């Protein structure tokens, strides 16, 4: 589980901008794929399509064989439950504690988050603590999210993503606003999800050196087209010189 098949996917935004242009990409379970490309290349559009945060114009995207681009209602919810998304701006509820934020991943929707917090079981709270421990943030369990550094917030977002035991983790420029030290911590956390927990990880990054340090495969996008796709063993740093 955790395979993603992108089949001839195009996305044209309502204003006519081409976000994706006939993308084909087969991701096997357990891969750590880094998508590189300049700003505007279509990286974010692709991740949003995989998670069905928006619709595509043409083509299909299969998650373990099921087409998420056409799924509706409960089928869509079931498919989405297997996918965790990590954003550039962490998407934490700033005034809530770290624990509450992590437990919100159990629900997934912040609108229901406050009213349902009381319903979390002891087992859920233990799982939250366990996941926080995995990213070295257990000592911040009761700390408010807005009292954390950017890197710490992203690690909480990763602990939250782990709550739903996803098979696929998508991360859209997760280290964009972080310093080198916290960048390494966040990338190491993603590597842990991939190597030790067997999750398929797909990360959008600007940085080629970082991609080379972590990816098992690098995919390049340019102007909505897939222009590069190699396993890490075949990647040469000069491939990205232009
Ligand atoms: P969100 O507002 O949730 O980030 P959007 O799909 O509106 O989602 O925006 C995604 C990215 O595309 C953003 O970086 C945004 O700046 C950019 N964007 C949004 N609208 C347009 C547009 N009309 N033309 C070009 N780029 C846009
Ligand atoms: P990247 O993540 O690689 O920076 P994006 O996927 O955000 O690229 O954007 C791909 C293209 O789609 C860009 O030309 C961008 O301006 C455009 N775009 C993104 N979101 C929107 C939107 N909501 N409306 C119109 N155009 C958009």
PDB file of C-alpha atoms and ligand atoms in Angstrom:
ATOM      1  CA  UNK A   1       0.000   0.000   0.000  1.00  0.00           C
ATOM      2  CA  UNK A   2       1.035   3.559  -0.659  1.00  0.00           C
ATOM      3  CA  UNK A   3       1.325   3.425  -4.452  1.00  0.00           C
ATOM      4  CA  UNK A   4       0.430   6.505  -6.505  1.00  0.00           C
ATOM      5  CA  UNK A   5      -0.210   6.349 -10.255  1.00  0.00           C
ATOM      6  CA  UNK A   6      -0.575   9.670 -12.034  1.00  0.00           C
ATOM      7  CA  UNK A   7      -1.952   8.968 -15.508  1.00  0.00           C
ATOM      8  CA  UNK A   8      -1.858  11.648 -18.171  1.00  0.00           C
ATOM      9  CA  UNK A   9      -2.955  14.352 -15.742  1.00  0.00           C
ATOM     10  CA  UNK A  10      -3.485  17.922 -16.857  1.00  0.00           C
ATOM     11  CA  UNK A  11      -4.732  20.838 -14.815  1.00  0.00           C
ATOM     12  CA  UNK A  12      -5.845  24.113 -16.333  1.00  0.00           C
ATOM     13  CA  UNK A  13      -6.922  26.729 -13.809  1.00  0.00           C
ATOM     14  CA  UNK A  14     -10.162  28.625 -14.457  1.00  0.00           C
ATOM     15  CA  UNK A  15      -8.178  31.672 -15.625  1.00  0.00           C
ATOM     16  CA  UNK A  16      -6.497  29.562 -18.323  1.00  0.00           C
ATOM     17  CA  UNK A  17      -3.141  29.041 -16.588  1.00  0.00           C
ATOM     18  CA  UNK A  18      -1.747  25.581 -17.278  1.00  0.00           C
ATOM     19  CA  UNK A  19      -0.695  24.077 -13.941  1.00  0.00           C
ATOM     20  CA  UNK A  20       0.033  20.530 -15.166  1.00  0.00           C
ATOM     21  CA  UNK A  21       0.516  19.343 -18.725  1.00  0.00           C
ATOM     22  CA  UNK A  22       0.056  15.586 -19.374  1.00  0.00           C
ATOM     23  CA  UNK A  23       1.903  14.273 -16.312  1.00  0.00           C
ATOM     24  CA  UNK A  24       2.637  10.556 -16.014  1.00  0.00           C
ATOM     25  CA  UNK A  25       4.248   9.321 -12.815  1.00  0.00           C
ATOM     26  CA  UNK A  26       4.190   5.940 -11.069  1.00  0.00           C
ATOM     27  CA  UNK A  27       5.277   5.991  -7.452  1.00  0.00           C
ATOM     28  CA  UNK A  28       5.826   2.645  -5.758  1.00  0.00           C
ATOM     29  CA  UNK A  29       5.156   2.100  -2.090  1.00  0.00           C
ATOM     30  CA  UNK A  30       8.065   3.013   0.125  1.00  0.00           C
ATOM     31  CA  UNK A  31       9.699   5.515  -2.218  1.00  0.00           C
ATOM     32  CA  UNK A  32      10.952   8.914  -1.011  1.00  0.00           C
ATOM     33  CA  UNK A  33      10.283  11.078  -4.060  1.00  0.00           C
ATOM     34  CA  UNK A  34      11.464  14.666  -4.166  1.00  0.00           C
ATOM     35  CA  UNK A  35       9.882  16.927  -6.768  1.00  0.00           C
ATOM     36  CA  UNK A  36      12.130  19.803  -7.798  1.00  0.00           C
ATOM     37  CA  UNK A  37      11.458  22.748 -10.060  1.00  0.00           C
ATOM     38  CA  UNK A  38      11.333  26.508 -10.083  1.00  0.00           C
ATOM     39  CA  UNK A  39       8.503  28.458  -8.520  1.00  0.00           C
ATOM     40  CA  UNK A  40       5.457  28.064 -10.754  1.00  0.00           C
ATOM     41  CA  UNK A  41       6.598  24.725 -12.241  1.00  0.00           C
ATOM     42  CA  UNK A  42       3.489  22.912 -10.980  1.00  0.00           C
ATOM     43  CA  UNK A  43       4.824  21.110  -7.878  1.00  0.00           C
ATOM     44  CA  UNK A  44       2.125  22.350  -5.568  1.00  0.00           C
ATOM     45  CA  UNK A  45      -0.574  21.807  -8.178  1.00  0.00           C
ATOM     46  CA  UNK A  46       0.504  18.169  -8.446  1.00  0.00           C
ATOM     47  CA  UNK A  47       0.474  17.481  -4.687  1.00  0.00           C
ATOM     48  CA  UNK A  48      -2.921  19.167  -4.372  1.00  0.00           C
ATOM     49  CA  UNK A  49      -4.273  16.967  -7.148  1.00  0.00           C
ATOM     50  CA  UNK A  50      -2.975  13.776  -5.484  1.00  0.00           C
ATOM     51  CA  UNK A  51      -4.745  14.717  -2.263  1.00  0.00           C
ATOM     52  CA  UNK A  52      -7.786  15.942  -4.225  1.00  0.00           C
ATOM     53  CA  UNK A  53      -7.518  19.386  -2.687  1.00  0.00           C
ATOM     54  CA  UNK A  54      -8.520  20.433  -6.173  1.00  0.00           C
ATOM     55  CA  UNK A  55      -9.816  18.699  -9.285  1.00  0.00           C
ATOM     56  CA  UNK A  56      -7.771  17.938 -12.381  1.00  0.00           C
ATOM     57  CA  UNK A  57      -8.901  18.855 -15.897  1.00  0.00           C
ATOM     58  CA  UNK A  58      -7.957  15.513 -17.457  1.00  0.00           C
ATOM     59  CA  UNK A  59      -6.379  12.193 -16.550  1.00  0.00           C
ATOM     60  CA  UNK A  60      -6.621  10.112 -13.415  1.00  0.00           C
ATOM     61  CA  UNK A  61      -4.720   9.533 -10.189  1.00  0.00           C
ATOM     62  CA  UNK A  62      -4.885   6.082  -8.625  1.00  0.00           C
ATOM     63  CA  UNK A  63      -4.093   5.464  -4.976  1.00  0.00           C
ATOM     64  CA  UNK A  64      -3.508   1.758  -4.515  1.00  0.00           C
ATOM     65  CA  UNK A  65      -5.591   1.316  -7.627  1.00  0.00           C
ATOM     66  CA  UNK A  66      -8.530   3.534  -6.657  1.00  0.00           C
ATOM     67  CA  UNK A  67      -9.131   6.698  -8.697  1.00  0.00           C
ATOM     68  CA  UNK A  68      -9.164   9.639  -6.268  1.00  0.00           C
ATOM     69  CA  UNK A  69      -9.969  12.126  -9.039  1.00  0.00           C
ATOM     70  CA  UNK A  70     -13.445  10.616  -9.392  1.00  0.00           C
ATOM     71  CA  UNK A  71     -14.109   9.439  -5.837  1.00  0.00           C
ATOM     72  CA  UNK A  72     -17.058  10.940  -3.997  1.00  0.00           C
ATOM     73  CA  UNK A  73     -18.410  11.081  -0.465  1.00  0.00           C
ATOM     74  CA  UNK A  74     -17.358   8.291   1.838  1.00  0.00           C
ATOM     75  CA  UNK A  75     -15.037   6.715  -0.748  1.00  0.00           C
ATOM     76  CA  UNK A  76     -13.149  10.010  -1.024  1.00  0.00           C
ATOM     77  CA  UNK A  77     -12.926  10.285   2.755  1.00  0.00           C
ATOM     78  CA  UNK A  78     -11.541   6.762   3.004  1.00  0.00           C
ATOM     79  CA  UNK A  79      -8.929   7.461   0.310  1.00  0.00           C
ATOM     80  CA  UNK A  80      -7.931  10.767   1.922  1.00  0.00           C
ATOM     81  CA  UNK A  81      -7.482   9.108   5.293  1.00  0.00           C
ATOM     82  CA  UNK A  82      -4.474   7.306   3.829  1.00  0.00           C
ATOM     83  CA  UNK A  83      -2.812  10.570   2.862  1.00  0.00           C
ATOM     84  CA  UNK A  84      -1.229  13.059   5.228  1.00  0.00           C
ATOM     85  CA  UNK A  85      -0.337  16.518   3.972  1.00  0.00           C
ATOM     86  CA  UNK A  86       2.346  18.723   5.477  1.00  0.00           C
ATOM     87  CA  UNK A  87       2.335  22.380   4.470  1.00  0.00           C
ATOM     88  CA  UNK A  88       4.909  25.126   4.259  1.00  0.00           C
ATOM     89  CA  UNK A  89       3.173  27.207   6.921  1.00  0.00           C
ATOM     90  CA  UNK A  90       2.628  24.235   9.298  1.00  0.00           C
ATOM     91  CA  UNK A  91      -1.162  24.808   9.516  1.00  0.00           C
ATOM     92  CA  UNK A  92      -1.294  24.521  13.293  1.00  0.00           C
ATOM     93  CA  UNK A  93      -3.972  26.095  15.465  1.00  0.00           C
ATOM     94  CA  UNK A  94      -1.700  28.713  17.027  1.00  0.00           C
ATOM     95  CA  UNK A  95      -3.539  29.286  20.278  1.00  0.00           C
ATOM     96  CA  UNK A  96      -4.030  25.595  21.026  1.00  0.00           C
ATOM     97  CA  UNK A  97      -1.588  23.325  22.796  1.00  0.00           C
ATOM     98  CA  UNK A  98       0.736  20.973  20.977  1.00  0.00           C
ATOM     99  CA  UNK A  99      -1.325  18.017  22.252  1.00  0.00           C
ATOM    100  CA  UNK A 100      -4.568  19.461  20.918  1.00  0.00           C
ATOM    101  CA  UNK A 101      -2.987  20.100  17.553  1.00  0.00           C
ATOM    102  CA  UNK A 102      -1.675  16.558  17.291  1.00  0.00           C
ATOM    103  CA  UNK A 103      -5.001  15.066  18.367  1.00  0.00           C
ATOM    104  CA  UNK A 104      -6.775  17.202  15.762  1.00  0.00           C
ATOM    105  CA  UNK A 105      -5.120  14.976  13.162  1.00  0.00           C
ATOM    106  CA  UNK A 106      -7.425  12.251  14.421  1.00  0.00           C
ATOM    107  CA  UNK A 107     -10.340  14.326  13.195  1.00  0.00           C
ATOM    108  CA  UNK A 108      -8.671  16.149  10.365  1.00  0.00           C
ATOM    109  CA  UNK A 109     -10.925  19.169  10.288  1.00  0.00           C
ATOM    110  CA  UNK A 110     -10.257  22.123  12.529  1.00  0.00           C
ATOM    111  CA  UNK A 111     -13.875  23.251  12.507  1.00  0.00           C
ATOM    112  CA  UNK A 112     -14.851  20.244  14.562  1.00  0.00           C
ATOM    113  CA  UNK A 113     -11.675  20.222  16.555  1.00  0.00           C
ATOM    114  CA  UNK A 114     -12.662  22.176  19.628  1.00  0.00           C
ATOM    115  CA  UNK A 115     -15.898  20.360  20.276  1.00  0.00           C
ATOM    116  CA  UNK A 116     -14.446  16.920  19.788  1.00  0.00           C
ATOM    117  CA  UNK A 117     -11.316  17.310  21.850  1.00  0.00           C
ATOM    118  CA  UNK A 118     -13.027  16.001  24.941  1.00  0.00           C
ATOM    119  CA  UNK A 119     -13.951  12.830  23.116  1.00  0.00           C
ATOM    120  CA  UNK A 120     -10.420  11.634  22.609  1.00  0.00           C
ATOM    121  CA  UNK A 121      -9.702   8.446  24.433  1.00  0.00           C
ATOM    122  CA  UNK A 122      -6.808   7.709  26.715  1.00  0.00           C
ATOM    123  CA  UNK A 123      -5.418   5.552  23.890  1.00  0.00           C
ATOM    124  CA  UNK A 124      -5.527   8.537  21.501  1.00  0.00           C
ATOM    125  CA  UNK A 125      -3.716  10.711  24.013  1.00  0.00           C
ATOM    126  CA  UNK A 126      -1.095   8.027  24.509  1.00  0.00           C
ATOM    127  CA  UNK A 127      -0.650   7.755  20.762  1.00  0.00           C
ATOM    128  CA  UNK A 128      -0.244  11.535  20.532  1.00  0.00           C
ATOM    129  CA  UNK A 129       2.427  11.400  23.218  1.00  0.00           C
ATOM    130  CA  UNK A 130       4.133   8.510  21.447  1.00  0.00           C
ATOM    131  CA  UNK A 131       4.214  10.394  18.125  1.00  0.00           C
ATOM    132  CA  UNK A 132       5.482  13.548  19.814  1.00  0.00           C
ATOM    133  CA  UNK A 133       8.216  11.485  21.398  1.00  0.00           C
ATOM    134  CA  UNK A 134       9.247  10.201  17.952  1.00  0.00           C
ATOM    135  CA  UNK A 135       9.917  13.756  16.791  1.00  0.00           C
ATOM    136  CA  UNK A 136      11.520  14.741  20.111  1.00  0.00           C
ATOM    137  CA  UNK A 137       8.718  17.098  21.064  1.00  0.00           C
ATOM    138  CA  UNK A 138       7.146  15.266  23.999  1.00  0.00           C
ATOM    139  CA  UNK A 139       8.371  17.873  26.481  1.00  0.00           C
ATOM    140  CA  UNK A 140       6.230  20.457  24.611  1.00  0.00           C
ATOM    141  CA  UNK A 141       2.972  18.484  25.043  1.00  0.00           C
ATOM    142  CA  UNK A 142       1.203  21.324  26.907  1.00  0.00           C
ATOM    143  CA  UNK A 143       2.978  24.228  25.159  1.00  0.00           C
ATOM    144  CA  UNK A 144       0.950  26.548  22.966  1.00  0.00           C
ATOM    145  CA  UNK A 145       1.782  26.135  19.272  1.00  0.00           C
ATOM    146  CA  UNK A 146       2.569  29.830  18.837  1.00  0.00           C
ATOM    147  CA  UNK A 147       5.306  29.593  21.469  1.00  0.00           C
ATOM    148  CA  UNK A 148       7.285  27.162  19.299  1.00  0.00           C
ATOM    149  CA  UNK A 149       9.942  27.911  16.689  1.00  0.00           C
ATOM    150  CA  UNK A 150       9.155  27.213  13.045  1.00  0.00           C
ATOM    151  CA  UNK A 151      11.094  23.964  13.078  1.00  0.00           C
ATOM    152  CA  UNK A 152       9.337  22.794  16.224  1.00  0.00           C
ATOM    153  CA  UNK A 153       5.961  23.646  14.697  1.00  0.00           C
ATOM    154  CA  UNK A 154       6.764  21.604  11.620  1.00  0.00           C
ATOM    155  CA  UNK A 155       7.758  18.648  13.798  1.00  0.00           C
ATOM    156  CA  UNK A 156       4.396  18.911  15.565  1.00  0.00           C
ATOM    157  CA  UNK A 157       2.729  18.933  12.137  1.00  0.00           C
ATOM    158  CA  UNK A 158       4.605  15.713  11.354  1.00  0.00           C
ATOM    159  CA  UNK A 159       3.505  14.124  14.644  1.00  0.00           C
ATOM    160  CA  UNK A 160      -0.057  15.123  13.749  1.00  0.00           C
ATOM    161  CA  UNK A 161       0.303  13.550  10.302  1.00  0.00           C
ATOM    162  CA  UNK A 162       1.407  10.288  11.931  1.00  0.00           C
ATOM    163  CA  UNK A 163      -1.800  10.052  14.005  1.00  0.00           C
ATOM    164  CA  UNK A 164      -3.865   8.796  11.097  1.00  0.00           C
ATOM    165  CA  UNK A 165      -1.228   6.149  10.218  1.00  0.00           C
ATOM    166  CA  UNK A 166      -1.160   7.248   6.590  1.00  0.00           C
ATOM    167  CA  UNK A 167       0.396   5.197   3.810  1.00  0.00           C
ATOM    168  CA  UNK A 168       1.309   8.351   1.866  1.00  0.00           C
ATOM    169  CA  UNK A 169       2.809  11.588   3.197  1.00  0.00           C
ATOM    170  CA  UNK A 170       2.808  14.644   0.934  1.00  0.00           C
ATOM    171  CA  UNK A 171       4.895  17.654   1.966  1.00  0.00           C
ATOM    172  CA  UNK A 172       4.721  20.943   0.073  1.00  0.00           C
ATOM    173  CA  UNK A 173       7.941  22.913   0.629  1.00  0.00           C
ATOM    174  CA  UNK A 174       8.005  21.850   4.287  1.00  0.00           C
ATOM    175  CA  UNK A 175      11.292  23.583   5.051  1.00  0.00           C
ATOM    176  CA  UNK A 176      10.788  26.807   3.093  1.00  0.00           C
ATOM    177  CA  UNK A 177      11.058  29.117   6.092  1.00  0.00           C
ATOM    178  CA  UNK A 178      13.432  27.107   8.289  1.00  0.00           C
ATOM    179  CA  UNK A 179      17.094  27.524   9.186  1.00  0.00           C
ATOM    180  CA  UNK A 180      19.610  24.798   8.208  1.00  0.00           C
ATOM    181  CA  UNK A 181      19.536  23.032  11.577  1.00  0.00           C
ATOM    182  CA  UNK A 182      15.759  22.718  11.801  1.00  0.00           C
ATOM    183  CA  UNK A 183      15.635  21.908   8.094  1.00  0.00           C
ATOM    184  CA  UNK A 184      17.748  18.845   8.825  1.00  0.00           C
ATOM    185  CA  UNK A 185      15.522  17.835  11.734  1.00  0.00           C
ATOM    186  CA  UNK A 186      12.368  18.066   9.637  1.00  0.00           C
ATOM    187  CA  UNK A 187      13.913  16.196   6.701  1.00  0.00           C
ATOM    188  CA  UNK A 188      15.192  13.517   9.108  1.00  0.00           C
ATOM    189  CA  UNK A 189      11.657  13.137  10.482  1.00  0.00           C
ATOM    190  CA  UNK A 190      10.301  12.625   6.961  1.00  0.00           C
ATOM    191  CA  UNK A 191      13.060  10.096   6.309  1.00  0.00           C
ATOM    192  CA  UNK A 192      12.062   8.259   9.478  1.00  0.00           C
ATOM    193  CA  UNK A 193       8.452   8.009   8.264  1.00  0.00           C
ATOM    194  CA  UNK A 194       9.748   6.577   5.000  1.00  0.00           C
ATOM    195  CA  UNK A 195      12.496   4.233   6.159  1.00  0.00           C
ATOM    196  CA  UNK A 196      11.237   3.025   9.493  1.00  0.00           C
ATOM    197  CA  UNK A 197       7.461   3.269   9.131  1.00  0.00           C
ATOM    198  CA  UNK A 198       7.286   2.306   5.450  1.00  0.00           C
ATOM    199  CA  UNK A 199       5.317   5.328   4.294  1.00  0.00           C
ATOM    200  CA  UNK A 200       5.539   6.633   0.749  1.00  0.00           C
ATOM    201  CA  UNK A 201       6.852  10.201   0.986  1.00  0.00           C
ATOM    202  CA  UNK A 202       6.547  12.847  -1.744  1.00  0.00           C
ATOM    203  CA  UNK A 203       8.177  16.205  -0.995  1.00  0.00           C
ATOM    204  CA  UNK A 204       8.309  19.412  -3.029  1.00  0.00           C
ATOM    205  CA  UNK A 205      11.643  21.173  -2.629  1.00  0.00           C
ATOM    206  CA  UNK A 206      13.556  24.030  -4.229  1.00  0.00           C
ATOM    207  CA  UNK A 207      16.904  22.748  -3.041  1.00  0.00           C
ATOM    208  CA  UNK A 208      18.665  20.191  -5.260  1.00  0.00           C
ATOM    209  CA  UNK A 209      21.382  19.357  -2.665  1.00  0.00           C
ATOM    210  CA  UNK A 210      18.683  18.596  -0.120  1.00  0.00           C
ATOM    211  CA  UNK A 211      16.807  16.504  -2.665  1.00  0.00           C
ATOM    212  CA  UNK A 212      20.002  14.543  -3.357  1.00  0.00           C
ATOM    213  CA  UNK A 213      20.601  13.979   0.350  1.00  0.00           C
ATOM    214  CA  UNK A 214      17.185  12.473   1.071  1.00  0.00           C
ATOM    215  CA  UNK A 215      15.392  11.282  -2.067  1.00  0.00           C
ATOM    216  CA  UNK A 216      15.336   7.739  -3.398  1.00  0.00           C
ATOM    217  CA  UNK A 217      14.135   9.305  -6.652  1.00  0.00           C
ATOM    218  CA  UNK A 218      14.090  12.832  -8.064  1.00  0.00           C
ATOM    219  CA  UNK A 219      11.375  14.139 -10.350  1.00  0.00           C
ATOM    220  CA  UNK A 220      11.674  17.485 -12.129  1.00  0.00           C
ATOM    221  CA  UNK A 221       8.845  19.703 -13.313  1.00  0.00           C
ATOM    222  CA  UNK A 222       9.096  22.675 -15.623  1.00  0.00           C
ATOM    223  CA  UNK A 223       6.159  24.747 -16.826  1.00  0.00           C
ATOM    224  CA  UNK A 224       3.737  21.984 -15.846  1.00  0.00           C
ATOM    225  CA  UNK A 225       5.636  19.254 -17.689  1.00  0.00           C
ATOM    226  CA  UNK A 226       7.585  16.340 -16.245  1.00  0.00           C
ATOM    227  CA  UNK A 227      11.109  16.920 -17.533  1.00  0.00           C
ATOM    228  CA  UNK A 228      13.187  14.669 -15.263  1.00  0.00           C
ATOM    229  CA  UNK A 229      12.699  11.362 -13.460  1.00  0.00           C
ATOM    230  CA  UNK A 230      15.610   9.298 -12.119  1.00  0.00           C
ATOM    231  CA  UNK A 231      16.356   6.998  -9.195  1.00  0.00           C
ATOM    232  CA  UNK A 232      18.933   8.575  -6.912  1.00  0.00           C
ATOM    233  CA  UNK A 233      21.694   6.175  -8.040  1.00  0.00           C
ATOM    234  CA  UNK A 234      21.463   7.664 -11.548  1.00  0.00           C
ATOM    235  CA  UNK A 235      21.221  11.295 -10.502  1.00  0.00           C
ATOM    236  CA  UNK A 236      24.173  13.546 -11.330  1.00  0.00           C
ATOM    237  CA  UNK A 237      24.341  16.931  -9.601  1.00  0.00           C
ATOM    238  CA  UNK A 238      25.129  18.549 -12.971  1.00  0.00           C
ATOM    239  CA  UNK A 239      21.739  17.380 -14.266  1.00  0.00           C
ATOM    240  CA  UNK A 240      20.328  20.525 -12.651  1.00  0.00           C
ATOM    241  CA  UNK A 241      22.929  23.054 -13.778  1.00  0.00           C
ATOM    242  CA  UNK A 242      20.676  25.063 -16.094  1.00  0.00           C
TER     243      UNK A 242
HETATM  244  P1  LIG B   1      -4.396  28.756  -1.607  1.00  0.00           P
HETATM  245  O1  LIG B   1      -5.001  30.128  -1.633  1.00  0.00           O
HETATM  246  O2  LIG B   1      -5.102  27.832  -0.680  1.00  0.00           O
HETATM  247  O3  LIG B   1      -2.903  28.767  -1.422  1.00  0.00           O
HETATM  248  P2  LIG B   1      -4.536  28.675  -4.508  1.00  0.00           P
HETATM  249  O4  LIG B   1      -4.725  27.494  -5.425  1.00  0.00           O
HETATM  250  O5  LIG B   1      -5.464  29.829  -4.649  1.00  0.00           O
HETATM  251  O6  LIG B   1      -4.620  28.080  -3.045  1.00  0.00           O
HETATM  252  O7  LIG B   1      -3.063  29.214  -4.667  1.00  0.00           O
HETATM  253  C1  LIG B   1      -1.983  28.347  -4.937  1.00  0.00           C
HETATM  254  C2  LIG B   1      -0.790  29.172  -5.414  1.00  0.00           C
HETATM  255  O8  LIG B   1      -1.042  29.771  -6.698  1.00  0.00           O
HETATM  256  C3  LIG B   1      -0.453  30.331  -4.511  1.00  0.00           C
HETATM  257  O9  LIG B   1       0.948  30.396  -4.374  1.00  0.00           O
HETATM  258  C4  LIG B   1      -1.011  31.562  -5.192  1.00  0.00           C
HETATM  259  O10 LIG B   1      -0.204  32.693  -4.955  1.00  0.00           O
HETATM  260  C5  LIG B   1      -0.970  31.175  -6.662  1.00  0.00           C
HETATM  261  N1  LIG B   1      -2.131  31.718  -7.356  1.00  0.00           N
HETATM  262  C6  LIG B   1      -3.363  31.829  -6.851  1.00  0.00           C
HETATM  263  N2  LIG B   1      -4.188  32.381  -7.742  1.00  0.00           N
HETATM  264  C7  LIG B   1      -3.456  32.602  -8.855  1.00  0.00           C
HETATM  265  C8  LIG B   1      -3.751  33.158 -10.127  1.00  0.00           C
HETATM  266  N3  LIG B   1      -4.955  33.602 -10.453  1.00  0.00           N
HETATM  267  N4  LIG B   1      -2.771  33.227 -11.034  1.00  0.00           N
HETATM  268  C9  LIG B   1      -1.559  32.802 -10.735  1.00  0.00           C
HETATM  269  N5  LIG B   1      -1.208  32.277  -9.552  1.00  0.00           N
HETATM  270  C10 LIG B   1      -2.137  32.186  -8.610  1.00  0.00           C
HETATM  271  P1  LIG B   2       5.022  25.451  -7.791  1.00  0.00           P
HETATM  272  O1  LIG B   2       4.403  24.727  -6.644  1.00  0.00           O
HETATM  273  O2  LIG B   2       5.989  24.597  -8.570  1.00  0.00           O
HETATM  274  O3  LIG B   2       5.624  26.760  -7.403  1.00  0.00           O
HETATM  275  P2  LIG B   2       2.292  25.858  -8.647  1.00  0.00           P
HETATM  276  O4  LIG B   2       1.753  24.486  -8.754  1.00  0.00           O
HETATM  277  O5  LIG B   2       1.931  26.660  -7.452  1.00  0.00           O
HETATM  278  O6  LIG B   2       3.864  25.795  -8.860  1.00  0.00           O
HETATM  279  O7  LIG B   2       1.842  26.688  -9.921  1.00  0.00           O
HETATM  280  C1  LIG B   2       1.857  26.172 -11.244  1.00  0.00           C
HETATM  281  C2  LIG B   2       1.248  27.214 -12.170  1.00  0.00           C
HETATM  282  O8  LIG B   2      -0.139  27.336 -11.896  1.00  0.00           O
HETATM  283  C3  LIG B   2       1.827  28.611 -12.017  1.00  0.00           C
HETATM  284  O9  LIG B   2       1.815  29.220 -13.275  1.00  0.00           O
HETATM  285  C4  LIG B   2       0.846  29.275 -11.056  1.00  0.00           C
HETATM  286  O10 LIG B   2       0.852  30.665 -11.204  1.00  0.00           O
HETATM  287  C5  LIG B   2      -0.453  28.671 -11.496  1.00  0.00           C
HETATM  288  N1  LIG B   2      -1.461  28.623 -10.422  1.00  0.00           N
HETATM  289  C6  LIG B   2      -1.344  28.026  -9.231  1.00  0.00           C
HETATM  290  N2  LIG B   2      -2.463  28.157  -8.513  1.00  0.00           N
HETATM  291  C7  LIG B   2      -3.314  28.846  -9.290  1.00  0.00           C
HETATM  292  C8  LIG B   2      -4.647  29.283  -9.147  1.00  0.00           C
HETATM  293  N3  LIG B   2      -5.351  29.044  -8.036  1.00  0.00           N
HETATM  294  N4  LIG B   2      -5.215  29.956 -10.177  1.00  0.00           N
HETATM  295  C9  LIG B   2      -4.534  30.179 -11.298  1.00  0.00           C
HETATM  296  N5  LIG B   2      -3.276  29.791 -11.515  1.00  0.00           N
HETATM  297  C10 LIG B   2      -2.677  29.124 -10.526  1.00  0.00           C
END
